[in-house]
């Protein structure tokens, strides 16, 4: 039977594909190569976490801090203003990535500087994550456990805040040894107060640079020529650019917001587009099939 017929979840109403035949070839090719040749590269915010729950938006890893008691009311208001200014630009399908790039750097830089001013303490992060409304997508346990069981490396590549997202995964009990994170990590001084962010800034549209800077990671898993990539932004498509001798890449994109305006561009770039789908059902079913 044809692969797409064998994966029941692929007939969900939320699933869209531009080229099912090409997708079937990728699925077969990855399946034939076996789990030892596979790695998974996933975005975090709004890909592994839910976009909405009961009609309300869920927080990103940045929002976990923005909305918390660690941030003064004036600073919260400033961050909200920045979000209202720059998020519409991030998802604007009428502007090019080149046009958005400097604006994204501006947004992230302003927010990180505001966060630094707030003198956030490392030991407060556990409580702040616990009190937040961040929710991993339905079926996340199966996703993380399956990859762990088969020893398939999972790289979480996020323009969010590494310390926060790691804590989210830790509290959910799925920070297994096969998980590696590239993200913006906080730099604390010797008394545990935030003083800066480490390394090069990662924002939504420079993940390619991040991938090329971290070649060491990809060298360690260089026998894994097949990639399953999960994202929710067109900026996530370059997350696998550090993989050498890439054989097959299967790209799954969550289309959460501005669905009608962005659907065609998502269909043109992702092999599978999941429209307003808050679950991991499709990635899980595909993993079951190919491994
Ligand atoms: O994990 P991921 O790479 O998706 O994280 C980036 C997301 O965080 C972006 O989609 C952006 O909308 C969001 N963001 C935010 N607040 C900021 C900066 C980015 O919610 N200050
Ligand atoms: Mg995202």
PDB file of C-alpha atoms and ligand atoms in Angstrom:
ATOM      1  CA  UNK A   1       0.000   0.000   0.000  1.00  0.00           C
ATOM      2  CA  UNK A   2       1.143   3.574  -0.613  1.00  0.00           C
ATOM      3  CA  UNK A   3       2.704   5.273   2.440  1.00  0.00           C
ATOM      4  CA  UNK A   4       0.159   8.056   2.656  1.00  0.00           C
ATOM      5  CA  UNK A   5      -2.675   5.515   2.691  1.00  0.00           C
ATOM      6  CA  UNK A   6      -0.992   3.632   5.523  1.00  0.00           C
ATOM      7  CA  UNK A   7      -0.674   6.683   7.764  1.00  0.00           C
ATOM      8  CA  UNK A   8      -4.236   7.351   8.910  1.00  0.00           C
ATOM      9  CA  UNK A   9      -3.349  10.759  10.431  1.00  0.00           C
ATOM     10  CA  UNK A  10      -2.434  12.069   6.957  1.00  0.00           C
ATOM     11  CA  UNK A  11      -6.111  12.175   6.063  1.00  0.00           C
ATOM     12  CA  UNK A  12      -6.895  14.640   8.876  1.00  0.00           C
ATOM     13  CA  UNK A  13      -8.556  17.817   7.630  1.00  0.00           C
ATOM     14  CA  UNK A  14      -5.664  19.905   8.999  1.00  0.00           C
ATOM     15  CA  UNK A  15      -3.101  18.232   6.682  1.00  0.00           C
ATOM     16  CA  UNK A  16      -2.138  19.852   3.359  1.00  0.00           C
ATOM     17  CA  UNK A  17       0.471  18.833   0.814  1.00  0.00           C
ATOM     18  CA  UNK A  18       1.493  20.319  -2.494  1.00  0.00           C
ATOM     19  CA  UNK A  19       3.228  17.241  -3.879  1.00  0.00           C
ATOM     20  CA  UNK A  20       2.099  13.976  -2.243  1.00  0.00           C
ATOM     21  CA  UNK A  21       4.105  11.826  -4.648  1.00  0.00           C
ATOM     22  CA  UNK A  22       7.372  13.555  -3.829  1.00  0.00           C
ATOM     23  CA  UNK A  23       6.511  13.264  -0.143  1.00  0.00           C
ATOM     24  CA  UNK A  24       5.944   9.512  -0.531  1.00  0.00           C
ATOM     25  CA  UNK A  25       9.372   9.140  -2.135  1.00  0.00           C
ATOM     26  CA  UNK A  26      10.993  10.925   0.793  1.00  0.00           C
ATOM     27  CA  UNK A  27       9.096   8.780   3.310  1.00  0.00           C
ATOM     28  CA  UNK A  28      10.108   5.547   1.560  1.00  0.00           C
ATOM     29  CA  UNK A  29      13.696   6.606   1.196  1.00  0.00           C
ATOM     30  CA  UNK A  30      14.037   7.537   4.881  1.00  0.00           C
ATOM     31  CA  UNK A  31      12.263   4.353   5.957  1.00  0.00           C
ATOM     32  CA  UNK A  32      14.601   2.215   3.819  1.00  0.00           C
ATOM     33  CA  UNK A  33      17.688   3.873   5.299  1.00  0.00           C
ATOM     34  CA  UNK A  34      16.652   3.004   8.866  1.00  0.00           C
ATOM     35  CA  UNK A  35      16.494   4.964  12.159  1.00  0.00           C
ATOM     36  CA  UNK A  36      20.295   5.060  12.528  1.00  0.00           C
ATOM     37  CA  UNK A  37      20.487   7.509   9.633  1.00  0.00           C
ATOM     38  CA  UNK A  38      17.794   9.859  10.953  1.00  0.00           C
ATOM     39  CA  UNK A  39      17.980  13.028  13.025  1.00  0.00           C
ATOM     40  CA  UNK A  40      15.168  15.393  13.973  1.00  0.00           C
ATOM     41  CA  UNK A  41      15.600  19.171  13.982  1.00  0.00           C
ATOM     42  CA  UNK A  42      12.760  21.121  15.519  1.00  0.00           C
ATOM     43  CA  UNK A  43      11.886  24.692  16.302  1.00  0.00           C
ATOM     44  CA  UNK A  44      10.493  25.251  19.814  1.00  0.00           C
ATOM     45  CA  UNK A  45       7.963  28.081  20.186  1.00  0.00           C
ATOM     46  CA  UNK A  46       4.669  27.413  18.436  1.00  0.00           C
ATOM     47  CA  UNK A  47       6.081  24.167  16.982  1.00  0.00           C
ATOM     48  CA  UNK A  48       6.678  21.967  20.031  1.00  0.00           C
ATOM     49  CA  UNK A  49       4.458  24.244  22.108  1.00  0.00           C
ATOM     50  CA  UNK A  50       0.819  25.085  21.478  1.00  0.00           C
ATOM     51  CA  UNK A  51      -0.158  28.262  19.675  1.00  0.00           C
ATOM     52  CA  UNK A  52      -3.551  28.466  21.356  1.00  0.00           C
ATOM     53  CA  UNK A  53      -5.598  26.709  24.004  1.00  0.00           C
ATOM     54  CA  UNK A  54      -9.338  27.240  24.502  1.00  0.00           C
ATOM     55  CA  UNK A  55      -9.200  30.129  22.047  1.00  0.00           C
ATOM     56  CA  UNK A  56      -6.426  31.942  23.951  1.00  0.00           C
ATOM     57  CA  UNK A  57      -2.886  32.457  22.688  1.00  0.00           C
ATOM     58  CA  UNK A  58      -0.214  30.486  24.532  1.00  0.00           C
ATOM     59  CA  UNK A  59       3.089  32.116  25.504  1.00  0.00           C
ATOM     60  CA  UNK A  60       6.420  31.771  23.718  1.00  0.00           C
ATOM     61  CA  UNK A  61       9.556  31.267  25.829  1.00  0.00           C
ATOM     62  CA  UNK A  62      10.082  35.038  25.725  1.00  0.00           C
ATOM     63  CA  UNK A  63       6.475  35.641  26.781  1.00  0.00           C
ATOM     64  CA  UNK A  64       6.966  33.351  29.799  1.00  0.00           C
ATOM     65  CA  UNK A  65       9.324  36.036  31.095  1.00  0.00           C
ATOM     66  CA  UNK A  66       7.384  39.045  29.725  1.00  0.00           C
ATOM     67  CA  UNK A  67       4.226  37.963  31.548  1.00  0.00           C
ATOM     68  CA  UNK A  68       5.941  37.029  34.797  1.00  0.00           C
ATOM     69  CA  UNK A  69       6.280  38.674  38.171  1.00  0.00           C
ATOM     70  CA  UNK A  70      10.008  39.118  37.483  1.00  0.00           C
ATOM     71  CA  UNK A  71       9.256  42.020  35.168  1.00  0.00           C
ATOM     72  CA  UNK A  72       8.064  45.428  36.319  1.00  0.00           C
ATOM     73  CA  UNK A  73       4.700  46.703  35.031  1.00  0.00           C
ATOM     74  CA  UNK A  74       6.338  49.435  32.939  1.00  0.00           C
ATOM     75  CA  UNK A  75       8.722  46.986  31.384  1.00  0.00           C
ATOM     76  CA  UNK A  76       5.854  44.565  30.662  1.00  0.00           C
ATOM     77  CA  UNK A  77       4.037  47.376  28.866  1.00  0.00           C
ATOM     78  CA  UNK A  78       7.149  48.172  26.812  1.00  0.00           C
ATOM     79  CA  UNK A  79       7.565  44.527  25.808  1.00  0.00           C
ATOM     80  CA  UNK A  80       3.919  44.350  24.819  1.00  0.00           C
ATOM     81  CA  UNK A  81       4.355  47.424  22.622  1.00  0.00           C
ATOM     82  CA  UNK A  82       7.370  45.860  20.975  1.00  0.00           C
ATOM     83  CA  UNK A  83       5.421  42.638  20.370  1.00  0.00           C
ATOM     84  CA  UNK A  84       2.540  44.570  18.845  1.00  0.00           C
ATOM     85  CA  UNK A  85       4.969  46.418  16.578  1.00  0.00           C
ATOM     86  CA  UNK A  86       7.271  43.628  15.458  1.00  0.00           C
ATOM     87  CA  UNK A  87       5.230  40.397  15.503  1.00  0.00           C
ATOM     88  CA  UNK A  88       2.988  41.592  12.629  1.00  0.00           C
ATOM     89  CA  UNK A  89       6.183  42.291  10.662  1.00  0.00           C
ATOM     90  CA  UNK A  90       7.563  38.815  11.475  1.00  0.00           C
ATOM     91  CA  UNK A  91       4.520  37.119   9.936  1.00  0.00           C
ATOM     92  CA  UNK A  92       3.803  39.640   7.151  1.00  0.00           C
ATOM     93  CA  UNK A  93       3.679  37.672   3.912  1.00  0.00           C
ATOM     94  CA  UNK A  94       4.022  40.827   1.788  1.00  0.00           C
ATOM     95  CA  UNK A  95       7.536  41.681   3.040  1.00  0.00           C
ATOM     96  CA  UNK A  96      10.718  39.842   2.076  1.00  0.00           C
ATOM     97  CA  UNK A  97      12.988  38.177   4.624  1.00  0.00           C
ATOM     98  CA  UNK A  98      15.747  40.670   3.696  1.00  0.00           C
ATOM     99  CA  UNK A  99      13.436  43.494   4.619  1.00  0.00           C
ATOM    100  CA  UNK A 100      12.469  41.849   7.913  1.00  0.00           C
ATOM    101  CA  UNK A 101      16.007  40.912   8.990  1.00  0.00           C
ATOM    102  CA  UNK A 102      17.201  44.226  10.508  1.00  0.00           C
ATOM    103  CA  UNK A 103      13.814  44.720  12.160  1.00  0.00           C
ATOM    104  CA  UNK A 104      13.984  41.327  13.829  1.00  0.00           C
ATOM    105  CA  UNK A 105      17.493  42.057  15.132  1.00  0.00           C
ATOM    106  CA  UNK A 106      16.093  45.347  16.477  1.00  0.00           C
ATOM    107  CA  UNK A 107      13.190  43.575  18.249  1.00  0.00           C
ATOM    108  CA  UNK A 108      15.331  40.878  19.864  1.00  0.00           C
ATOM    109  CA  UNK A 109      18.022  43.369  20.905  1.00  0.00           C
ATOM    110  CA  UNK A 110      15.530  45.726  22.540  1.00  0.00           C
ATOM    111  CA  UNK A 111      13.825  42.898  24.394  1.00  0.00           C
ATOM    112  CA  UNK A 112      17.067  41.353  25.600  1.00  0.00           C
ATOM    113  CA  UNK A 113      18.253  44.729  26.862  1.00  0.00           C
ATOM    114  CA  UNK A 114      14.979  45.207  28.729  1.00  0.00           C
ATOM    115  CA  UNK A 115      15.292  41.749  30.259  1.00  0.00           C
ATOM    116  CA  UNK A 116      18.844  42.513  31.398  1.00  0.00           C
ATOM    117  CA  UNK A 117      17.624  45.726  33.081  1.00  0.00           C
ATOM    118  CA  UNK A 118      15.179  43.649  35.127  1.00  0.00           C
ATOM    119  CA  UNK A 119      17.963  41.852  37.037  1.00  0.00           C
ATOM    120  CA  UNK A 120      16.350  38.444  36.604  1.00  0.00           C
ATOM    121  CA  UNK A 121      17.788  35.761  38.880  1.00  0.00           C
ATOM    122  CA  UNK A 122      18.576  32.264  37.648  1.00  0.00           C
ATOM    123  CA  UNK A 123      16.918  30.645  40.661  1.00  0.00           C
ATOM    124  CA  UNK A 124      13.574  32.292  39.805  1.00  0.00           C
ATOM    125  CA  UNK A 125      13.196  30.588  36.423  1.00  0.00           C
ATOM    126  CA  UNK A 126      11.836  27.265  37.701  1.00  0.00           C
ATOM    127  CA  UNK A 127       8.923  28.983  39.465  1.00  0.00           C
ATOM    128  CA  UNK A 128       8.210  31.318  36.561  1.00  0.00           C
ATOM    129  CA  UNK A 129       7.943  28.399  34.118  1.00  0.00           C
ATOM    130  CA  UNK A 130       5.742  26.485  36.589  1.00  0.00           C
ATOM    131  CA  UNK A 131       3.378  29.443  36.889  1.00  0.00           C
ATOM    132  CA  UNK A 132       3.208  30.106  33.138  1.00  0.00           C
ATOM    133  CA  UNK A 133       0.611  28.926  30.612  1.00  0.00           C
ATOM    134  CA  UNK A 134       3.124  27.419  28.240  1.00  0.00           C
ATOM    135  CA  UNK A 135       1.862  24.042  26.982  1.00  0.00           C
ATOM    136  CA  UNK A 136       3.649  21.461  24.851  1.00  0.00           C
ATOM    137  CA  UNK A 137       1.536  20.157  21.969  1.00  0.00           C
ATOM    138  CA  UNK A 138      -0.698  17.168  22.543  1.00  0.00           C
ATOM    139  CA  UNK A 139       1.233  13.948  21.995  1.00  0.00           C
ATOM    140  CA  UNK A 140       4.595  15.459  22.985  1.00  0.00           C
ATOM    141  CA  UNK A 141       5.357  12.574  25.372  1.00  0.00           C
ATOM    142  CA  UNK A 142       5.145  10.026  22.575  1.00  0.00           C
ATOM    143  CA  UNK A 143       7.302  12.231  20.340  1.00  0.00           C
ATOM    144  CA  UNK A 144      10.118  12.681  22.865  1.00  0.00           C
ATOM    145  CA  UNK A 145       9.976   9.100  24.173  1.00  0.00           C
ATOM    146  CA  UNK A 146       9.985   7.533  20.730  1.00  0.00           C
ATOM    147  CA  UNK A 147      13.084   9.481  19.696  1.00  0.00           C
ATOM    148  CA  UNK A 148      14.776   8.659  22.989  1.00  0.00           C
ATOM    149  CA  UNK A 149      14.005   4.958  22.713  1.00  0.00           C
ATOM    150  CA  UNK A 150      15.428   4.731  19.213  1.00  0.00           C
ATOM    151  CA  UNK A 151      18.372   6.955  20.127  1.00  0.00           C
ATOM    152  CA  UNK A 152      17.520   9.455  17.392  1.00  0.00           C
ATOM    153  CA  UNK A 153      19.135  12.858  18.052  1.00  0.00           C
ATOM    154  CA  UNK A 154      16.664  15.703  18.517  1.00  0.00           C
ATOM    155  CA  UNK A 155      18.039  19.178  17.999  1.00  0.00           C
ATOM    156  CA  UNK A 156      15.785  21.948  19.282  1.00  0.00           C
ATOM    157  CA  UNK A 157      16.775  25.089  17.417  1.00  0.00           C
ATOM    158  CA  UNK A 158      15.079  28.127  18.881  1.00  0.00           C
ATOM    159  CA  UNK A 159      15.176  31.888  18.646  1.00  0.00           C
ATOM    160  CA  UNK A 160      13.515  31.877  22.062  1.00  0.00           C
ATOM    161  CA  UNK A 161      15.244  31.800  25.455  1.00  0.00           C
ATOM    162  CA  UNK A 162      17.225  28.590  25.982  1.00  0.00           C
ATOM    163  CA  UNK A 163      17.077  28.598  29.782  1.00  0.00           C
ATOM    164  CA  UNK A 164      13.288  28.924  29.706  1.00  0.00           C
ATOM    165  CA  UNK A 165      12.625  26.324  27.042  1.00  0.00           C
ATOM    166  CA  UNK A 166      14.973  23.823  28.678  1.00  0.00           C
ATOM    167  CA  UNK A 167      13.087  24.291  31.938  1.00  0.00           C
ATOM    168  CA  UNK A 168       9.766  23.711  30.138  1.00  0.00           C
ATOM    169  CA  UNK A 169      11.030  20.398  28.753  1.00  0.00           C
ATOM    170  CA  UNK A 170      12.622  19.435  32.059  1.00  0.00           C
ATOM    171  CA  UNK A 171       9.382  20.060  33.965  1.00  0.00           C
ATOM    172  CA  UNK A 172       7.514  17.991  31.372  1.00  0.00           C
ATOM    173  CA  UNK A 173       9.950  15.129  32.085  1.00  0.00           C
ATOM    174  CA  UNK A 174      11.250  14.814  28.529  1.00  0.00           C
ATOM    175  CA  UNK A 175      14.698  16.399  28.629  1.00  0.00           C
ATOM    176  CA  UNK A 176      16.299  13.102  27.588  1.00  0.00           C
ATOM    177  CA  UNK A 177      20.016  12.711  26.773  1.00  0.00           C
ATOM    178  CA  UNK A 178      19.325  12.622  23.005  1.00  0.00           C
ATOM    179  CA  UNK A 179      18.034  16.222  23.158  1.00  0.00           C
ATOM    180  CA  UNK A 180      20.363  19.100  22.282  1.00  0.00           C
ATOM    181  CA  UNK A 181      19.382  22.784  22.238  1.00  0.00           C
ATOM    182  CA  UNK A 182      20.687  25.728  20.138  1.00  0.00           C
ATOM    183  CA  UNK A 183      19.131  28.903  21.492  1.00  0.00           C
ATOM    184  CA  UNK A 184      19.706  32.242  23.207  1.00  0.00           C
ATOM    185  CA  UNK A 185      21.094  31.329  26.609  1.00  0.00           C
ATOM    186  CA  UNK A 186      21.248  33.763  29.486  1.00  0.00           C
ATOM    187  CA  UNK A 187      24.573  34.748  30.979  1.00  0.00           C
ATOM    188  CA  UNK A 188      24.390  35.168  34.761  1.00  0.00           C
ATOM    189  CA  UNK A 189      26.987  36.906  36.928  1.00  0.00           C
ATOM    190  CA  UNK A 190      28.552  35.135  39.925  1.00  0.00           C
ATOM    191  CA  UNK A 191      25.602  36.079  42.148  1.00  0.00           C
ATOM    192  CA  UNK A 192      23.172  34.525  39.657  1.00  0.00           C
ATOM    193  CA  UNK A 193      21.798  37.760  38.149  1.00  0.00           C
ATOM    194  CA  UNK A 194      21.210  38.102  34.394  1.00  0.00           C
ATOM    195  CA  UNK A 195      23.943  40.272  32.906  1.00  0.00           C
ATOM    196  CA  UNK A 196      23.841  39.403  29.196  1.00  0.00           C
ATOM    197  CA  UNK A 197      22.946  36.752  26.610  1.00  0.00           C
ATOM    198  CA  UNK A 198      25.624  34.324  25.471  1.00  0.00           C
ATOM    199  CA  UNK A 199      27.017  34.010  21.964  1.00  0.00           C
ATOM    200  CA  UNK A 200      25.542  35.172  18.677  1.00  0.00           C
ATOM    201  CA  UNK A 201      21.931  36.276  18.737  1.00  0.00           C
ATOM    202  CA  UNK A 202      19.498  33.814  17.160  1.00  0.00           C
ATOM    203  CA  UNK A 203      16.342  35.412  15.776  1.00  0.00           C
ATOM    204  CA  UNK A 204      13.639  33.948  13.510  1.00  0.00           C
ATOM    205  CA  UNK A 205      15.446  34.676  10.245  1.00  0.00           C
ATOM    206  CA  UNK A 206      19.098  33.817  10.930  1.00  0.00           C
ATOM    207  CA  UNK A 207      18.840  30.162  11.909  1.00  0.00           C
ATOM    208  CA  UNK A 208      21.046  29.280   8.944  1.00  0.00           C
ATOM    209  CA  UNK A 209      23.996  31.183  10.457  1.00  0.00           C
ATOM    210  CA  UNK A 210      23.375  29.474  13.792  1.00  0.00           C
ATOM    211  CA  UNK A 211      23.452  26.107  12.023  1.00  0.00           C
ATOM    212  CA  UNK A 212      26.712  26.907  10.246  1.00  0.00           C
ATOM    213  CA  UNK A 213      28.353  28.197  13.431  1.00  0.00           C
ATOM    214  CA  UNK A 214      27.550  24.993  15.277  1.00  0.00           C
ATOM    215  CA  UNK A 215      29.163  22.575  12.824  1.00  0.00           C
ATOM    216  CA  UNK A 216      30.674  20.606  15.742  1.00  0.00           C
ATOM    217  CA  UNK A 217      27.237  19.265  16.650  1.00  0.00           C
ATOM    218  CA  UNK A 218      26.538  18.107  13.119  1.00  0.00           C
ATOM    219  CA  UNK A 219      29.983  16.511  12.888  1.00  0.00           C
ATOM    220  CA  UNK A 220      29.201  14.400  15.937  1.00  0.00           C
ATOM    221  CA  UNK A 221      26.180  12.941  14.159  1.00  0.00           C
ATOM    222  CA  UNK A 222      27.545  12.987  10.637  1.00  0.00           C
ATOM    223  CA  UNK A 223      26.228   9.534   9.742  1.00  0.00           C
ATOM    224  CA  UNK A 224      22.689  10.885  10.002  1.00  0.00           C
ATOM    225  CA  UNK A 225      21.971  12.033   6.481  1.00  0.00           C
ATOM    226  CA  UNK A 226      18.195  12.081   6.778  1.00  0.00           C
ATOM    227  CA  UNK A 227      16.387  14.879   8.542  1.00  0.00           C
ATOM    228  CA  UNK A 228      12.874  15.378   9.772  1.00  0.00           C
ATOM    229  CA  UNK A 229      12.469  19.141  10.242  1.00  0.00           C
ATOM    230  CA  UNK A 230       9.621  20.725  12.220  1.00  0.00           C
ATOM    231  CA  UNK A 231       8.884  24.437  12.216  1.00  0.00           C
ATOM    232  CA  UNK A 232       6.194  27.086  12.258  1.00  0.00           C
ATOM    233  CA  UNK A 233       8.013  29.928  10.509  1.00  0.00           C
ATOM    234  CA  UNK A 234       9.525  30.206   7.047  1.00  0.00           C
ATOM    235  CA  UNK A 235      12.717  31.087   8.940  1.00  0.00           C
ATOM    236  CA  UNK A 236      12.805  27.549  10.325  1.00  0.00           C
ATOM    237  CA  UNK A 237      13.454  26.076   6.874  1.00  0.00           C
ATOM    238  CA  UNK A 238      17.210  26.749   7.116  1.00  0.00           C
ATOM    239  CA  UNK A 239      17.708  24.960  10.448  1.00  0.00           C
ATOM    240  CA  UNK A 240      19.244  21.913   8.709  1.00  0.00           C
ATOM    241  CA  UNK A 241      21.777  23.929   6.698  1.00  0.00           C
ATOM    242  CA  UNK A 242      24.630  22.664   8.890  1.00  0.00           C
ATOM    243  CA  UNK A 243      23.948  19.010   8.010  1.00  0.00           C
ATOM    244  CA  UNK A 244      26.640  17.592   5.728  1.00  0.00           C
ATOM    245  CA  UNK A 245      25.795  15.249   2.856  1.00  0.00           C
ATOM    246  CA  UNK A 246      22.097  15.638   3.412  1.00  0.00           C
ATOM    247  CA  UNK A 247      20.202  12.860   1.644  1.00  0.00           C
ATOM    248  CA  UNK A 248      16.540  13.371   2.449  1.00  0.00           C
ATOM    249  CA  UNK A 249      14.773  16.124   4.290  1.00  0.00           C
ATOM    250  CA  UNK A 250      11.149  15.918   5.306  1.00  0.00           C
ATOM    251  CA  UNK A 251       9.794  19.332   6.263  1.00  0.00           C
ATOM    252  CA  UNK A 252       6.682  19.643   8.399  1.00  0.00           C
ATOM    253  CA  UNK A 253       5.319  23.133   9.002  1.00  0.00           C
ATOM    254  CA  UNK A 254       2.720  24.290  11.502  1.00  0.00           C
ATOM    255  CA  UNK A 255       0.639  27.088  10.030  1.00  0.00           C
ATOM    256  CA  UNK A 256      -0.831  28.683  13.128  1.00  0.00           C
ATOM    257  CA  UNK A 257      -1.611  32.288  12.281  1.00  0.00           C
ATOM    258  CA  UNK A 258      -2.644  34.364   9.231  1.00  0.00           C
ATOM    259  CA  UNK A 259      -3.574  31.082   7.616  1.00  0.00           C
ATOM    260  CA  UNK A 260      -5.153  32.238   4.389  1.00  0.00           C
ATOM    261  CA  UNK A 261      -2.475  34.821   3.555  1.00  0.00           C
ATOM    262  CA  UNK A 262       0.391  32.444   4.210  1.00  0.00           C
ATOM    263  CA  UNK A 263      -0.949  29.065   3.075  1.00  0.00           C
ATOM    264  CA  UNK A 264       0.519  29.135  -0.422  1.00  0.00           C
ATOM    265  CA  UNK A 265       4.006  30.110   0.728  1.00  0.00           C
ATOM    266  CA  UNK A 266       3.918  27.327   3.335  1.00  0.00           C
ATOM    267  CA  UNK A 267       2.755  24.787   0.759  1.00  0.00           C
ATOM    268  CA  UNK A 268       5.581  25.894  -1.529  1.00  0.00           C
ATOM    269  CA  UNK A 269       8.238  25.349   1.131  1.00  0.00           C
ATOM    270  CA  UNK A 270       7.048  22.645   3.543  1.00  0.00           C
ATOM    271  CA  UNK A 271       6.305  19.066   2.408  1.00  0.00           C
ATOM    272  CA  UNK A 272       3.468  18.844   4.909  1.00  0.00           C
ATOM    273  CA  UNK A 273       1.536  21.844   6.208  1.00  0.00           C
ATOM    274  CA  UNK A 274      -0.512  21.446   9.369  1.00  0.00           C
ATOM    275  CA  UNK A 275      -3.188  24.101   9.527  1.00  0.00           C
ATOM    276  CA  UNK A 276      -4.255  25.135  13.029  1.00  0.00           C
ATOM    277  CA  UNK A 277      -3.329  21.692  14.326  1.00  0.00           C
ATOM    278  CA  UNK A 278      -2.433  21.824  18.021  1.00  0.00           C
ATOM    279  CA  UNK A 279      -1.177  18.238  18.190  1.00  0.00           C
ATOM    280  CA  UNK A 280       1.926  16.194  17.402  1.00  0.00           C
ATOM    281  CA  UNK A 281      -0.264  13.481  15.833  1.00  0.00           C
ATOM    282  CA  UNK A 282       1.110  13.820  12.310  1.00  0.00           C
ATOM    283  CA  UNK A 283       4.835  13.975  13.233  1.00  0.00           C
ATOM    284  CA  UNK A 284       4.251  11.033  15.615  1.00  0.00           C
ATOM    285  CA  UNK A 285       2.478   8.942  12.969  1.00  0.00           C
ATOM    286  CA  UNK A 286       5.214   9.688  10.450  1.00  0.00           C
ATOM    287  CA  UNK A 287       7.918   8.717  12.937  1.00  0.00           C
ATOM    288  CA  UNK A 288       6.085   5.453  13.602  1.00  0.00           C
ATOM    289  CA  UNK A 289       6.003   4.788   9.879  1.00  0.00           C
ATOM    290  CA  UNK A 290       9.604   5.649   8.994  1.00  0.00           C
ATOM    291  CA  UNK A 291      11.317   4.050  12.020  1.00  0.00           C
TER     292      UNK A 291
HETATM  293  O1  LIG B   1      11.467  28.937  19.262  1.00  0.00           O
HETATM  294  P1  LIG B   1      11.275  29.946  18.161  1.00  0.00           P
HETATM  295  O2  LIG B   1      12.469  30.045  17.257  1.00  0.00           O
HETATM  296  O3  LIG B   1       9.996  29.748  17.449  1.00  0.00           O
HETATM  297  O4  LIG B   1      11.165  31.361  18.925  1.00  0.00           O
HETATM  298  C1  LIG B   1      10.897  32.542  18.264  1.00  0.00           C
HETATM  299  C2  LIG B   1       9.504  33.053  18.461  1.00  0.00           C
HETATM  300  O5  LIG B   1       9.456  33.858  19.616  1.00  0.00           O
HETATM  301  C3  LIG B   1       9.131  33.956  17.301  1.00  0.00           C
HETATM  302  O6  LIG B   1       8.183  33.351  16.463  1.00  0.00           O
HETATM  303  C4  LIG B   1       8.600  35.241  17.943  1.00  0.00           C
HETATM  304  O7  LIG B   1       7.290  35.589  17.533  1.00  0.00           O
HETATM  305  C5  LIG B   1       8.616  34.974  19.420  1.00  0.00           C
HETATM  306  N1  LIG B   1       9.146  36.122  20.163  1.00  0.00           N
HETATM  307  C6  LIG B   1       8.439  36.607  21.234  1.00  0.00           C
HETATM  308  N2  LIG B   1       8.924  37.672  21.941  1.00  0.00           N
HETATM  309  C7  LIG B   1      10.089  38.240  21.613  1.00  0.00           C
HETATM  310  C8  LIG B   1      10.834  37.744  20.539  1.00  0.00           C
HETATM  311  C9  LIG B   1      10.321  36.667  19.829  1.00  0.00           C
HETATM  312  O8  LIG B   1       7.372  36.075  21.545  1.00  0.00           O
HETATM  313  N3  LIG B   1      10.531  39.241  22.310  1.00  0.00           N
HETATM  314 MG1  LIG B   2       8.510  29.021  16.286  1.00  0.00          MG
END
